Structure formats: C-alpha cells, structure tokens
Coordinates of C-alpha atoms and ligand atoms in Angstrom, one line a residue:
X222 CA -23.4 0.5 -11.5
X223 CA -21.6 1.1 -13.6
X224 CA -18.8 -2.6 -13.9
X225 CA -16.2 -2.2 -12.5
X226 CA -13.2 -1.9 -14.6
X227 CA -10.8 -3.3 -12.3
X228 CA -7.6 -4.9 -13.9
X229 CA -6.0 -4.4 -11.0
X230 CA -2.5 -5.8 -11.8
X231 CA -0.7 -8.6 -10.4
X232 CA -0.8 -8.6 -7.0
X233 CA 1.9 -10.8 -6.0
X234 CA 2.2 -11.4 -2.5
X235 CA 5.8 -9.3 -1.8
X236 CA 7.0 -11.9 0.4
X237 CA 5.8 -14.5 -0.6
X238 CA 8.8 -17.4 1.3
X239 CA 6.5 -16.0 3.7
X240 CA 3.1 -17.0 2.1
X241 CA 3.8 -20.6 4.8
X242 CA 5.4 -19.9 7.4
X243 CA 1.2 -17.7 7.3
X244 CA 0.0 -20.9 7.6
X245 CA 0.9 -22.2 10.9
X246 CA -0.2 -18.9 12.4
X247 CA -2.9 -18.0 14.6
X248 CA -4.0 -15.0 13.3
X249 CA -7.3 -14.3 15.5
X250 CA -4.6 -13.7 18.3
X251 CA -4.5 -9.9 17.2
X252 CA -8.7 -8.4 18.0
X253 CA -8.9 -5.3 17.1
X254 CA -11.7 -3.0 17.9
X255 CA -13.6 -1.6 16.6
X256 CA -15.2 1.0 15.0
X257 CA -15.0 4.4 17.0
X258 CA -16.9 7.3 16.7
X259 CA -16.1 10.4 18.1
X260 CA -14.6 13.9 16.8
X261 CA -11.3 15.6 16.9
X262 CA -9.6 18.2 19.7
X263 CA -10.8 21.5 18.4
X264 CA -8.1 23.0 16.4
X265 CA -7.2 20.6 14.8
X266 CA -5.5 21.0 11.5
X267 CA -6.3 18.2 8.3
X268 CA -4.2 18.5 4.8
X269 CA -3.4 17.3 2.4
X270 CA 0.2 16.7 0.7
X271 CA 2.5 16.5 -2.5
X272 CA 6.1 16.6 -3.5
X273 CA 8.3 18.7 -6.2
X274 CA 9.7 16.6 -8.5
X275 CA 6.0 14.1 -7.6
X276 CA 4.0 16.8 -9.5
X277 CA 6.0 19.9 -10.4
X278 CA 6.8 18.4 -13.7
X279 CA 8.4 21.6 -15.4
X280 CA 11.6 20.0 -15.0
X281 CA 14.4 22.2 -17.3
X282 CA 12.3 25.6 -17.5
X283 CA 12.9 28.7 -16.0
X284 CA 16.6 28.5 -14.8
X285 CA 16.4 25.0 -13.0
X286 CA 18.9 23.1 -12.7
X287 CA 19.1 19.2 -13.5
X288 CA 18.6 16.7 -10.0
X289 CA 19.1 13.4 -9.3
X290 CA 15.6 12.2 -10.3
X291 CA 15.6 14.2 -13.2
X292 CA 18.6 11.8 -14.5
X293 CA 18.3 9.2 -13.1
X294 CA 14.6 8.6 -14.9
X295 CA 15.9 9.3 -17.8
X296 CA 18.0 6.1 -18.1
X297 CA 16.5 4.0 -18.8
X298 CA 15.2 1.1 -17.7
X299 CA 15.3 2.4 -14.3
X300 CA 11.1 3.3 -14.0
X301 CA 8.2 2.0 -15.5
X302 CA 7.8 2.7 -18.9
X303 CA 10.9 4.4 -19.1
X304 CA 8.3 7.0 -17.3
X305 CA 10.0 10.3 -15.9
X306 CA 8.5 13.4 -13.8
X307 CA 9.8 15.8 -16.6
X308 CA 6.0 16.5 -16.9
X309 CA 4.2 14.4 -14.0
X310 CA 1.2 17.4 -12.6
X311 CA 2.5 20.4 -13.8
X312 CA 2.0 21.4 -11.0
X313 CA 4.4 23.9 -11.3
X314 CA 1.3 26.5 -14.5
X315 CA -1.1 25.3 -11.9
X316 CA -1.3 27.4 -8.7
X317 CA -4.5 28.7 -8.5
X318 CA -6.5 25.7 -10.1
X319 CA -4.6 23.2 -7.4
X320 CA -5.3 25.4 -4.4
X321 CA -9.6 25.1 -4.9
X322 CA -9.2 21.8 -5.3
X323 CA -7.3 21.6 -1.4
X324 CA -10.7 24.7 -0.8
X325 CA -13.2 22.0 -1.8
X326 CA -11.6 19.4 0.1
X327 CA -11.9 22.9 2.9
X328 CA -8.1 21.9 3.8
X329 CA -7.1 23.6 7.0
X330 CA -3.1 23.0 5.4
X331 CA -1.2 22.2 2.2
X332 CA 2.5 20.4 2.7
X333 CA 4.5 20.6 -0.2
X334 CA 7.8 20.3 -0.7
X335 CA 10.3 22.5 -2.1
X336 CA 12.8 22.1 -5.2
X337 CA 16.6 22.9 -4.1
X338 CA 17.6 23.2 -7.8
X339 CA 14.7 25.3 -8.9
X340 CA 16.4 27.7 -6.2
X341 CA 19.6 27.1 -6.6
X342 CA 20.4 25.4 -10.1
X343 CA 24.0 23.9 -9.1
X344 CA 22.4 23.3 -4.9
X345 CA 25.4 26.0 -3.7
X346 CA 24.5 29.1 -3.0
X347 CA 27.5 31.3 -4.0
X348 CA 26.9 29.7 -7.4
X349 CA 23.8 31.3 -8.3
X350 CA 20.2 31.8 -7.3
X351 CA 16.6 31.4 -9.7
X352 CA 14.7 34.3 -8.8
X353 CA 12.2 32.9 -11.3
X354 CA 12.5 29.7 -8.6
X355 CA 12.0 31.9 -5.5
X356 CA 8.6 33.6 -7.2
X357 CA 7.0 31.2 -8.2
X358 CA 7.3 29.4 -4.3
X359 CA 6.0 33.3 -3.4
X360 CA 3.2 32.6 -5.5
X361 CA 2.4 29.3 -3.8
X362 CA 2.5 30.5 -0.1
X363 CA 0.9 33.6 -1.5
X364 CA -1.8 31.4 -2.8
X365 CA -2.4 29.5 0.3
X366 CA -2.6 32.1 2.6
X367 CA -4.9 33.7 0.9
X368 CA -7.0 31.4 0.7
X369 CA -6.5 30.6 4.4
X370 CA -4.4 27.3 4.1
X371 CA -1.4 27.0 6.1
X372 CA 1.7 25.8 4.3
X373 CA 3.8 23.4 5.8
X374 CA 7.0 23.0 4.0
X375 CA 9.2 20.8 2.8
X376 CA 12.9 21.5 2.7
X377 CA 13.9 18.3 1.7
X378 CA 12.0 15.5 -1.0
X379 CA 14.5 13.6 -2.2
X380 CA 15.1 15.7 -5.4
X381 CA 19.3 16.4 -4.9
X382 CA 20.6 18.9 -7.2
X383 CA 22.2 16.8 -10.2
X384 CA 26.4 19.0 -9.3
X385 CA 26.3 17.7 -5.7
X386 CA 26.0 14.9 -6.4
X387 CA 28.2 14.4 -9.4
X388 CA 30.9 16.7 -7.8
X389 CA 31.0 15.2 -4.2
X390 CA 29.0 12.0 -4.5
X391 CA 25.9 12.9 -2.3
X392 CA 24.8 12.1 1.2
X393 CA 27.7 10.1 1.3
X394 CA 29.8 13.3 1.3
X395 CA 29.6 15.3 4.9
X396 CA 29.9 18.5 2.1
X397 CA 26.7 18.2 2.3
X398 CA 25.5 19.2 5.1
X399 CA 27.2 22.7 4.4
X400 CA 25.3 23.4 1.8
X401 CA 22.0 22.3 2.6
X402 CA 22.3 24.5 5.6
X403 CA 22.4 27.4 3.0
X404 CA 20.2 26.0 1.1
X405 CA 17.9 25.5 4.4
X406 CA 18.5 28.7 4.9
X407 CA 17.5 31.2 1.9
X408 CA 14.4 29.2 2.5
X409 CA 14.1 30.5 6.0
X410 CA 14.9 34.2 4.6
X411 CA 12.6 34.7 1.9
X412 CA 9.7 32.2 3.6
X413 CA 9.4 32.6 6.8
X414 CA 7.9 35.3 7.0
X415 CA 5.2 33.4 5.9
X416 CA 6.2 29.3 6.9
X417 CA 5.9 28.9 10.6
X418 CA 6.0 25.0 9.9
X419 CA 9.1 23.7 8.1
X420 CA 10.7 20.0 7.5
X421 CA 13.5 19.3 6.9
X422 CA 13.7 15.5 4.8
X423 CA 11.3 14.1 4.1
X424 CA 11.9 10.3 4.8
X425 CA 15.7 10.0 4.9
X426 CA 14.9 6.0 5.2
X427 CA 13.8 6.0 1.6
X428 CA 16.6 8.0 0.5
X429 CA 19.2 6.8 2.9
X430 CA 18.2 2.4 1.0
X431 CA 16.7 2.9 -2.0
X432 CA 19.6 5.6 -3.2
X433 CA 22.3 4.2 -1.1
X434 CA 21.6 0.4 -0.8
X435 CA 19.3 -1.7 -3.1
X436 CA 19.2 1.3 -5.8
X437 CA 16.2 1.4 -6.9
X438 CA 15.6 5.1 -6.4
X439 CA 18.0 8.1 -7.2
X440 CA 20.9 8.1 -7.1
X441 CA 20.8 4.6 -7.4
X442 CA 24.0 3.7 -5.7
X443 CA 24.3 -0.5 -4.5
X444 CA 26.8 0.8 -1.8
X445 CA 25.6 -2.6 0.0
X446 CA 26.4 -2.3 4.5
X447 CA 27.8 0.9 4.4
X448 CA 26.1 3.5 1.8
X449 CA 23.1 3.6 3.7
X450 CA 24.0 3.6 7.5
X451 CA 26.7 7.2 5.5
X452 CA 22.9 8.8 4.5
X453 CA 21.6 8.2 6.7
X454 CA 24.7 9.9 9.5
X455 CA 24.9 12.9 7.0
X456 CA 21.5 13.9 7.3
X457 CA 20.6 13.5 10.8
X458 CA 24.1 16.1 11.1
X459 CA 22.0 18.3 7.7
X460 CA 18.6 17.6 10.0
X461 CA 20.3 19.3 13.2
X462 CA 22.3 22.0 11.6
X463 CA 19.2 23.6 10.4
X464 CA 17.9 23.0 13.3
X465 CA 20.4 25.0 15.3
X466 CA 20.4 27.6 12.3
X467 CA 16.3 28.2 12.4
X468 CA 17.2 28.5 16.7
X469 CA 19.8 30.6 16.6
X470 CA 18.9 33.0 13.5
X471 CA 15.6 33.3 12.6
X472 CA 13.5 31.6 15.3
X473 CA 12.9 34.6 17.9
X474 CA 11.6 36.4 14.8
X475 CA 9.7 33.7 12.1
X476 CA 8.9 32.1 15.6
X477 CA 7.6 28.5 13.2
X478 CA 8.1 25.2 14.2
X479 CA 11.3 22.7 12.3
X480 CA 10.6 19.7 12.4
X481 CA 11.6 16.6 9.7
X482 CA 9.1 13.6 8.6
X483 CA 9.8 10.4 9.1
X484 CA 8.3 6.9 7.9
X485 CA 7.8 4.2 9.1
X486 CA 5.8 0.8 9.1
X487 CA 4.8 -0.9 12.1
X488 CA 5.9 -4.1 13.0
X489 CA 4.0 -7.0 14.8
X490 CA 5.2 -10.0 16.4
X491 CA 4.8 -13.0 14.5
X492 CA 4.3 -14.9 17.3
X493 CA 3.4 -12.6 20.8
X494 CA 4.2 -15.4 23.2
X495 CA 7.7 -15.4 21.3
X496 CA 10.7 -13.2 23.1
X497 CA 12.6 -13.5 19.7
X498 CA 9.7 -12.5 17.4
X499 CA 9.2 -9.8 19.8
X500 CA 12.9 -8.2 19.7
X501 CA 12.8 -8.8 15.9
X502 CA 9.3 -7.3 15.9
X503 CA 11.5 -4.5 18.7
X504 CA 14.8 -4.1 15.8
X505 CA 12.2 -4.3 12.9
X506 CA 10.8 -0.9 14.0
X507 CA 14.2 0.3 15.4
X508 CA 16.2 -0.1 12.6
X509 CA 13.1 2.4 10.3
X510 CA 11.8 4.6 12.2
X511 CA 14.6 4.5 15.5
X512 CA 17.2 4.7 13.3
X513 CA 16.6 8.9 12.4
X514 CA 14.8 9.4 15.7
X515 CA 16.7 8.1 18.6
X516 CA 19.4 10.2 18.0
X517 CA 16.9 13.5 17.4
X518 CA 15.1 12.8 20.0
X519 CA 18.4 10.7 22.6
X520 CA 21.5 11.8 20.6
X521 CA 22.6 8.4 19.6
X522 CA 21.5 5.5 17.5
X523 CA 19.2 2.6 18.8
X524 CA 21.8 0.3 21.2
X525 CA 20.1 -2.8 18.9
X526 CA 21.5 -1.3 16.2
X527 CA 25.5 -0.9 17.4
X528 CA 25.1 -4.5 18.5
X529 CA 23.7 -5.7 15.4
X530 CA 25.2 -4.2 13.9
X531 CA 29.0 -4.1 15.1
X532 CA 28.9 -7.1 15.5
X533 CA 28.8 -7.9 12.8
X534 CA 31.1 -6.3 11.3
X535 CA 33.5 -8.1 14.2
X536 CA 32.2 -11.1 12.6
X537 CA 33.7 -9.8 9.3
X538 CA 36.3 -8.6 9.4
X539 CA 36.3 -5.8 10.2
X540 CA 37.8 -3.1 12.5
X541 CA 35.2 -0.6 13.2
X542 CA 31.7 -1.0 12.6
X543 CA 30.0 -0.1 9.3
X544 CA 27.6 1.9 11.4
X545 CA 29.0 5.1 12.0
X546 CA 29.7 6.6 15.3
X547 CA 27.9 10.6 16.8
X548 CA 31.5 12.2 18.4
X549 CA 29.3 13.0 21.9
X550 CA 29.4 16.8 20.7
X551 CA 28.3 15.3 18.2
X552 CA 25.3 14.1 20.2
X553 CA 24.6 16.9 22.6
X554 CA 24.2 19.0 19.6
X555 CA 20.9 16.8 17.6
X556 CA 19.4 16.4 20.9
X557 CA 16.9 17.9 21.2
X558 CA 17.0 19.3 17.3
X559 CA 13.1 18.4 16.2
X560 CA 9.8 21.1 17.2
X561 CA 7.4 18.2 16.0
X562 CA 7.8 14.9 14.7
X563 CA 6.3 14.7 11.2
X564 CA 4.9 10.9 10.4
X565 CA 4.1 9.2 7.2
X566 CA 2.7 5.8 7.7
X567 CA 1.1 2.9 5.3
X568 CA 1.7 0.0 6.0
X569 CA 2.5 -2.5 8.9
X570 CA 4.4 -6.7 8.6
X571 CA 4.2 -9.6 11.0
X572 CA 8.6 -10.3 12.0
X573 CA 9.8 -13.2 12.7
X574 CA 13.5 -14.3 13.9
X575 CA 15.7 -15.2 11.2
X576 CA 19.4 -15.2 11.7
X577 CA 21.5 -14.6 8.7
X578 CA 24.8 -15.1 7.7
X579 CA 26.8 -12.6 8.7
X580 CA 30.1 -13.3 5.6
X581 CA 31.9 -10.2 4.4
X582 CA 30.2 -10.2 0.6
X583 CA 26.3 -10.3 1.8
X584 CA 26.2 -7.5 4.5
X585 CA 23.8 -5.0 3.7
X586 CA 21.5 -3.5 5.5
X587 CA 18.5 -6.1 5.6
X588 CA 20.5 -8.4 7.1
X589 CA 21.7 -7.0 9.9
X590 CA 18.3 -6.8 10.9
X591 CA 18.3 -10.4 11.6
X592 CA 14.2 -11.2 11.1
X593 CA 12.2 -11.7 8.2
X594 CA 8.9 -9.4 7.1
X595 CA 5.1 -11.6 6.3
X596 CA 2.2 -10.3 5.4
X597 CA -1.6 -11.7 6.4
X598 CA -2.7 -12.8 3.0
X599 CA -6.3 -11.4 4.2
X600 CA -4.6 -8.1 5.0
X601 CA -6.1 -6.0 1.8
X602 CA -4.2 -4.6 -0.8
X603 CA -5.2 -2.3 -3.7
X604 CA -2.1 -0.7 -4.7
X605 CA 1.2 -1.1 -3.8
X606 CA 3.0 -4.3 -4.0
X607 CA 4.0 -3.3 0.0
X608 CA 1.1 -1.7 1.4
X609 CA -1.5 -3.2 3.2
X610 CA -3.9 -2.0 4.4
X611 CA -3.2 -3.1 8.2
X612 CA -5.0 0.2 10.9
X613 CA -4.7 -0.7 13.5
X614 CA -1.3 -1.0 13.3
X615 CA -1.5 3.0 13.5
X616 CA -2.2 3.2 16.3
X617 CA 0.5 0.9 17.8
X618 CA 3.4 2.7 15.8
X619 CA 2.2 6.4 17.2
X620 CA 2.1 5.2 20.7
X621 CA 5.6 3.5 20.3
X622 CA 6.5 7.1 19.2
X623 CA 4.8 8.5 22.7
X624 CA 6.3 5.9 24.7
X625 CA 9.7 6.3 22.5
X626 CA 10.0 9.9 22.3
X627 CA 8.4 11.2 25.7
X628 CA 4.7 12.2 23.6
X629 CA 6.3 14.9 20.7
X630 CA 4.7 17.4 19.1
X631 CA 3.7 15.1 16.2
X632 CA 1.7 15.7 12.7
X633 CA 0.7 13.4 10.2
X634 CA 3.0 13.6 7.3
X635 CA 1.5 11.1 4.9
X636 CA -1.1 8.2 4.8
X637 CA -3.1 7.4 1.9
X638 CA -3.8 4.5 -0.2
X639 CA -2.9 3.8 -4.1
X640 CA -4.8 2.2 -6.7
X641 CA -2.9 0.2 -10.0
X642 CA -5.7 0.3 -12.8
X643 CA -4.9 -0.4 -16.0
X644 CA -8.4 1.8 -16.8
X645 CA -9.6 4.7 -15.2
X646 CA -11.9 4.0 -12.3
X647 CA -13.2 7.6 -9.8
X648 CA -15.1 5.4 -7.6
X649 CA -12.7 4.1 -4.9
X650 CA -14.3 2.5 -2.6
X651 CA -11.2 0.8 -0.9
X652 CA -9.3 4.6 -0.4
X653 CA -12.3 5.6 0.8
X654 CA -12.3 2.8 3.4
X655 CA -8.7 2.7 3.8
X656 CA -9.3 6.2 5.6
X657 CA -11.8 6.1 6.8
X658 CA -9.9 2.6 9.0
X659 CA -6.6 4.0 9.7
X660 CA -8.2 8.4 10.8
X661 CA -10.0 6.2 14.0
X662 CA -7.3 4.6 14.2
X663 CA -5.6 8.0 14.8
X664 CA -8.1 9.1 16.4
X665 CA -7.7 5.4 19.2
X666 CA -4.0 6.9 19.8
X667 CA -5.9 10.4 20.9
X668 CA -7.6 9.2 23.5
X669 CA -4.3 6.7 24.4
X670 CA -2.8 10.2 25.1
X671 CA -1.0 10.9 21.9
X672 CA -0.3 14.1 20.9
X673 CA -1.3 14.5 17.4
X674 CA -1.6 17.6 16.0
X675 CA -2.9 17.0 12.5
X676 CA -3.0 14.8 9.6
X677 CA -2.0 14.9 6.0
X678 CA -3.7 12.2 3.4
X679 CA -1.4 11.9 1.1
X680 CA -1.5 12.4 -1.5
X681 CA -3.6 15.4 -2.9
X682 CA -3.1 14.5 -6.6
X683 CA -2.3 11.5 -8.7
X684 CA 1.1 11.9 -9.3
X685 CA 5.0 10.6 -10.4
X686 CA 5.3 7.4 -8.7
X687 CA 9.2 7.2 -8.3
X688 CA 10.6 4.4 -9.2
X689 CA 6.9 2.6 -10.2
X690 CA 6.1 6.1 -12.0
X691 CA 2.6 6.4 -13.4
X692 CA 1.4 2.9 -13.0
X693 CA 0.6 2.9 -9.1
X694 CA -2.5 6.3 -8.9
X695 CA -2.4 8.0 -4.9
X696 CA -4.4 10.8 -5.6
X697 CA -7.5 12.0 -3.5
X698 CA -7.9 13.9 -7.3
X699 CA -7.1 11.9 -10.6
X700 CA -5.3 13.4 -12.8
X701 CA -5.2 12.1 -16.9
X702 CA -1.6 11.5 -17.5
X703 CA -2.2 10.7 -21.5
X704 CA -4.4 14.5 -21.1
X705 CA -1.7 17.3 -21.6
X706 CA -3.4 19.5 -20.0
X707 CA -3.2 17.3 -17.1
X708 CA -6.8 18.1 -15.7
X709 CA -7.5 17.1 -12.1
X710 CA -11.3 14.5 -11.6
X711 CA -12.6 14.3 -8.1
X712 CA -12.4 10.4 -7.3
X713 CA -15.1 9.4 -4.0
X714 CA -13.1 10.0 -1.9
X715 CA -12.9 13.9 -2.0
X716 CA -16.3 13.3 -1.3
X717 CA -15.7 11.4 1.8
X718 CA -12.6 12.7 3.2
X719 CA -14.0 15.7 3.0
X720 CA -16.9 14.8 5.4
X721 CA -14.4 14.0 8.0
X722 CA -12.7 17.4 7.4
X723 CA -15.6 19.6 8.1
X724 CA -17.7 16.9 11.0
X725 CA -14.2 16.8 12.6
X726 CA -14.4 13.8 13.0
X727 CA -16.9 10.5 12.7
X728 CA -20.2 12.6 14.5
X729 CA -22.0 8.8 14.6
X730 CA -21.8 6.0 12.3
X731 CA -25.3 6.4 10.4
X732 CA -23.9 10.0 9.4
X733 CA -20.6 8.0 8.4
X734 CA -22.6 5.6 6.5
X735 CA -24.5 7.7 4.3
X736 CA -21.1 10.1 3.5
X737 CA -19.8 6.6 1.5
X738 CA -22.8 6.0 0.1
X739 CA -23.1 9.0 -1.7
X740 CA -19.9 9.5 -2.7
X741 CA -20.1 6.2 -4.1
X742 CA -23.9 7.8 -5.9
X743 CA -21.5 10.9 -7.3
X744 CA -18.2 9.2 -8.6
X745 CA -20.4 6.9 -11.1
X746 CA -21.4 10.8 -13.1
X747 CA -17.4 11.4 -12.9
X748 CA -16.5 8.1 -14.7
X749 CA -19.4 8.9 -17.5
X750 CA -18.0 12.3 -17.5
X751 CA -13.8 10.8 -17.9
X752 CA -15.0 8.4 -20.2
X753 CA -16.3 10.8 -22.4
X754 CA -13.1 12.8 -22.0
X755 CA -11.0 10.0 -22.8
X756 CA -12.7 8.8 -25.5
X757 CA -11.4 12.4 -27.1
X758 CA -8.1 12.3 -26.6
X759 CA -7.7 8.9 -27.3
X760 CA -8.7 9.3 -31.0
X761 CA -6.2 12.7 -30.8
X762 CA -4.5 9.8 -29.9
X763 CA -4.8 8.0 -33.1
X764 CA -4.6 11.0 -34.8
X765 CA -1.3 11.6 -33.8
X766 CA -0.4 7.9 -34.6
X767 CA -1.0 8.2 -38.2
X768 CA 0.8 11.3 -38.6
X769 CA 3.7 9.5 -36.7
X770 CA 4.9 6.1 -37.7
X771 CA 7.5 6.0 -36.1
X772 CA 5.8 4.8 -33.1
X773 CA 6.6 2.5 -30.7
X774 CA 4.0 -1.2 -31.0
X775 CA 3.6 -0.7 -26.9
X776 CA 2.7 2.6 -27.1
X777 CA 0.2 1.7 -29.8
X778 CA -1.0 -1.7 -26.5
X779 CA -1.2 0.9 -23.8
X780 CA -2.6 4.0 -24.9
X781 CA -5.0 2.8 -27.5
X782 CA -5.8 -0.4 -27.3
X783 CA -5.8 -0.9 -23.2
X784 CA -8.1 2.3 -22.8
X785 CA -10.6 1.7 -25.5
X786 CA -11.1 -1.3 -24.5
X787 CA -12.4 0.0 -20.8
X788 CA -14.1 3.5 -22.9
X789 CA -16.1 0.6 -24.5
X790 CA -16.6 -2.1 -22.0
X791 CA -17.4 1.2 -20.4
X792 CA -20.3 2.0 -22.5
X793 CA -21.4 -1.4 -22.6
X794 CA -22.5 -1.5 -19.8
X795 CA -23.7 1.4 -19.3
X796 CA -26.7 0.5 -22.0
X797 CA -26.7 -3.0 -20.3
X798 CA -27.6 -1.2 -17.7
X799 CA -30.4 1.0 -19.0
X800 CA -31.5 -1.7 -21.2
X801 CA -32.5 -3.5 -18.8
X802 CA -34.6 -0.8 -16.3
X803 CA -36.3 0.0 -18.9
X804 CA -37.2 -4.0 -19.9
X805 CA -37.6 -3.3 -15.3
X806 CA -40.3 -0.3 -15.7
Ligands
NOJ250 C1 6.5 8.2 0.4 C2 7.1 9.1 0.3 O1 7.4 10.3 0.7 C3 6.7 9.1 -1.4 O2 6.3 10.3 -2.0 C4 4.9 8.4 -1.6 O3 4.2 8.7 -2.3 C5 4.7 7.6 -0.9 N1 6.1 6.9 0.0 C6 3.8 6.4 -1.7 O4 5.1 5.8 -2.5

C-alpha cells in the first residue's frame, strides 16, 4: 500500500474553551445503536450536488454580470490564499464530461444552481437578459435529461448580482423580493417545461449570518445583532413570493414543486438530565433551522427567538425587537409555501446553557441564543474544522423535522465531508465511512417514519469552498486545480457511493465490507496515475517560473516544493514496497 500523504492541516478543536468542560461530561450516555442493513423505499432518488459559483468558473465570460462573490473574492485577505472562483472547475465548459461522471455514479438526480448574474447581468430583468446564459443552462438541463438524470435546480446559491448589492444593500433591502421574483419567473418561463424541482434559496442561514453578521462571506458586512435578522426576513418573504408565483402562474402547466434548502446542525444537550441544557439545545436548533422553517411551515418565527431577542432588545433600551415582525397578512401568505423541504446537514454540536450579558455593544445573533457549543474530542474531523462526523445527529435532526413541521416531504440536498490535504489523496476511506454511517442513519430515520425521498451527496467535485478557497475538498471526484484543464479523478468514495446507489441501500454486511475493500484497492492505482500527472504539471510549472522572475516565493513553496516532496515520497515508498515484496518472494 502507498503511504498516506496526509498532512492534515491543524485540526485545532473549534471550541477550545469547551474542551475543558468536555472533560467532566460522560459522553457514554449517548448510546447510538448499531448499523442497520436494509434498503431504501423503491423510487428513492440518489444524487450529487454543486453550485454555480463554486464550480462554473467563466466568471466574466459570455456576458455574465458580476456577483457579490466575484467582487468579494477579488478583495485581498477575504479568502484563503486570496483564491477566487474565476475558473474553479471550469464546469461552464465541461457539461458533457461532468454528466458522464454522474452516469458513472448511476445518479438519479443532479442538484445545481443557476447564477442569477449569468442570466440577468445587473440582477434587474428589465435591464437585460443574457441569452448566452440561458443557452448554457438549456444545454446542461437537456444533457441531464437525455441521460435520465433529473435536474434539481437552486435559484439562489449565494451569488447575488453585485449591482443589487451596490445600489440597494442587497438582502438588507426589501426591494430584493421583487427583483428575485422576476428572476425566478424568468427561470420558470425558460426552463420550467423541463425542470420539476425548484429550490428557491440554498442555506439562507449562511447568507444572513456569514454575509451580514460576521462578514466572513460576501458581501462581508458586520451588522451585528441586526443585519442577519433583516436579511433573513427579506429572504423568507422572497421565498414565499416565488412559491406563490409558481403556484398561481406555472404549477397547473408545469406540474413541478418548489421548496427551499435549509441547513441545520443538530444540537444535543450536553447533560440530558439538565433542563437548562435541554432548553439550550432546543434553542440552538430553533435559531438555526427553525428560524426559516417555522415561518414557512407555521407562519411566524419560533416563539423562543421572539422571546429571547425581544427581551434582550428591551434590556438594550431599544423600542422594538431586533427581530423583525410579520404582519397577520404576511404570516398567512408565508405559511405553507413549501412543496418539499431540502435539508443540508453535515455535523452536530453538544450544547450547554450559557448566559451572555445583554449590553448594546455586544448584541449579536450568537449571544442572543444564550448557549455554548461543545464538541467531543473523539469525534472524527478529517477536514473542515467545523465538520465533526456525528452520524446519529442526522437521524435526530430528521426526526425533529418530522415532528415539528408535520412530516413534510424531504430531500436531503447536501451531506458529505471534506479533506484538507497538501498532497493528493484519492483513497478517502474516511469519506466512505462518513457516507456509510450518515446514509445509514437516514435509513433509520425513514424507518422511524420520516418522509425522506432523496439524498444528495455533497459534492460531485472538489470546488471553491467559499472563504476557505480550494483548501477544503468535498468532492467525490478530485479536481487538479493546478492543471489548466482541471482534470477530474475518482476518489475511492465514488466506487462506494455507486454501490449504495445501485443496491438502493445496504444489502448485507459481507457485501458492504466487500465494496469498501474493493474501493480502497482500486484507488491506489488512480493515486499513482495522478501522481505521475502531477509530476508532469509540476515540471511545467517549474519551466513557467524560470521564465517569470516576478513569481513570488510563496507560490514556489505551495506549487512546487510541497507537491514535489509529496510526489517523491509516494514514489520512494512505492519503490521501497516493491523492494520488500521482491525480498519476500
Ligand atoms: C453549505 C453550502 O451550501 C455549500 O455551498 C458548501 O460547500 C457546504 N456548506 C460545505 O461547506
């Protein structure tokens, strides 16, 4: 076997302060059962996902307008290594290649997003419609359908047209509701004869909190304690308006469904016998998933959000709550605007009660919740610092959705795990483990009666991971970003996921173990192939650098020294291994 070139970059535990608290907690109280062998209901839909800014590239090609992510990523210091999604996976030019990867996986559906500024460069429909943008999505949709892959299309995966940000302040402004509705209407008109699953917003929690509260994401605003609530308020209204537009103008003819994709970590009380922790964990989930799901299913924000933010606002001497309110008409307009619920889920936290003083200067979404997040140091965390593998949390979250929102039809729109490697690694056994366990918990949830109709592995390809740049890889397929052609290589998890898809679940222990063994066996030859390819592109880079004296020292280290050391160590180990085998024979 080849040595694992796994220099996993600093897995500092997220909440250091919490680790000491973790010591006195008996983790064993959470006993989460064993593996369940069985299959999914007939017709269960298996897929993989992506989003426009993360994969398309072609950021300024064929008449596309700028999005807030184009502008944000070009500002120095916003993204790891100052990377951008300018070319990313070049998905814009690789429709056929990528659909053939989906076929290889035997997928039933593919989830992707439409870039609003690619269709409408300024975001305002009456300004100009970009025909080339329409053509691109036409081609993608047609090609998917020709290959019997159902498109699940997200209208907003974070790439707001920059003009709307500059002119109106983006989601801080209520005028976004009508602009978004016009854009959605255009999509229904152009693509609705073929697209039957529409997702209005992807993970509005991130848009609101990371875009307008912490500023880690575009547009990078830090309007603590107010910005996120206002953005979310307008997003919920925009979602409802688009659902009504579809319902009244398109549904009878096109017969599709309109939903929203919400993200939610699960929150488990640290001490399940402590009422305060139980309430804090409930609050965690309500401030996360419930913030958006409760208005959409029940017409208004969760009571606990209204209570906590309202009380703190009074203590801060404000005349009204920082959480905006819906009028009675708005409540009934918003309630029930969801034909299916998309769930994006990756991880879990333990939660304990923690009071924060309510001074005006310290107001924020995070302190409004009065809780602290903890992690179990034994949870695997192979990639992103925030992403611990806790499969049992998935089943709990799905059951929470079932009981809180009247057992809606659910599509899992995102679930997966990343890696942070300086070297190439196609033998992703930790991802196999993650998928195996999370998908199994979803199967258990279905047995519990949760109405899950489909699952989307996140993601099809490695891609631009927002403020983390290309440093975190979520793909089933590895993308060599240093090569201009952005070639894709299957990781071992492709083989494993493919088996789950074709068996519609987990037939029995022997077979599942076999899948895993075979997947890991085949990946080492792909690893060698890639190492050789990388050697070639490293040599090309050296030549380029020799001719370009301005290239920085840093580039030299990341593009040449690290890959060369990695490639050499892989080759040396292979030689050493062959030597050992020879000696044994
Ligand atoms: C949720 C986002 O929707 C997606 O774009 C991102 O890649 C994943 N989280 C992983 O961070």
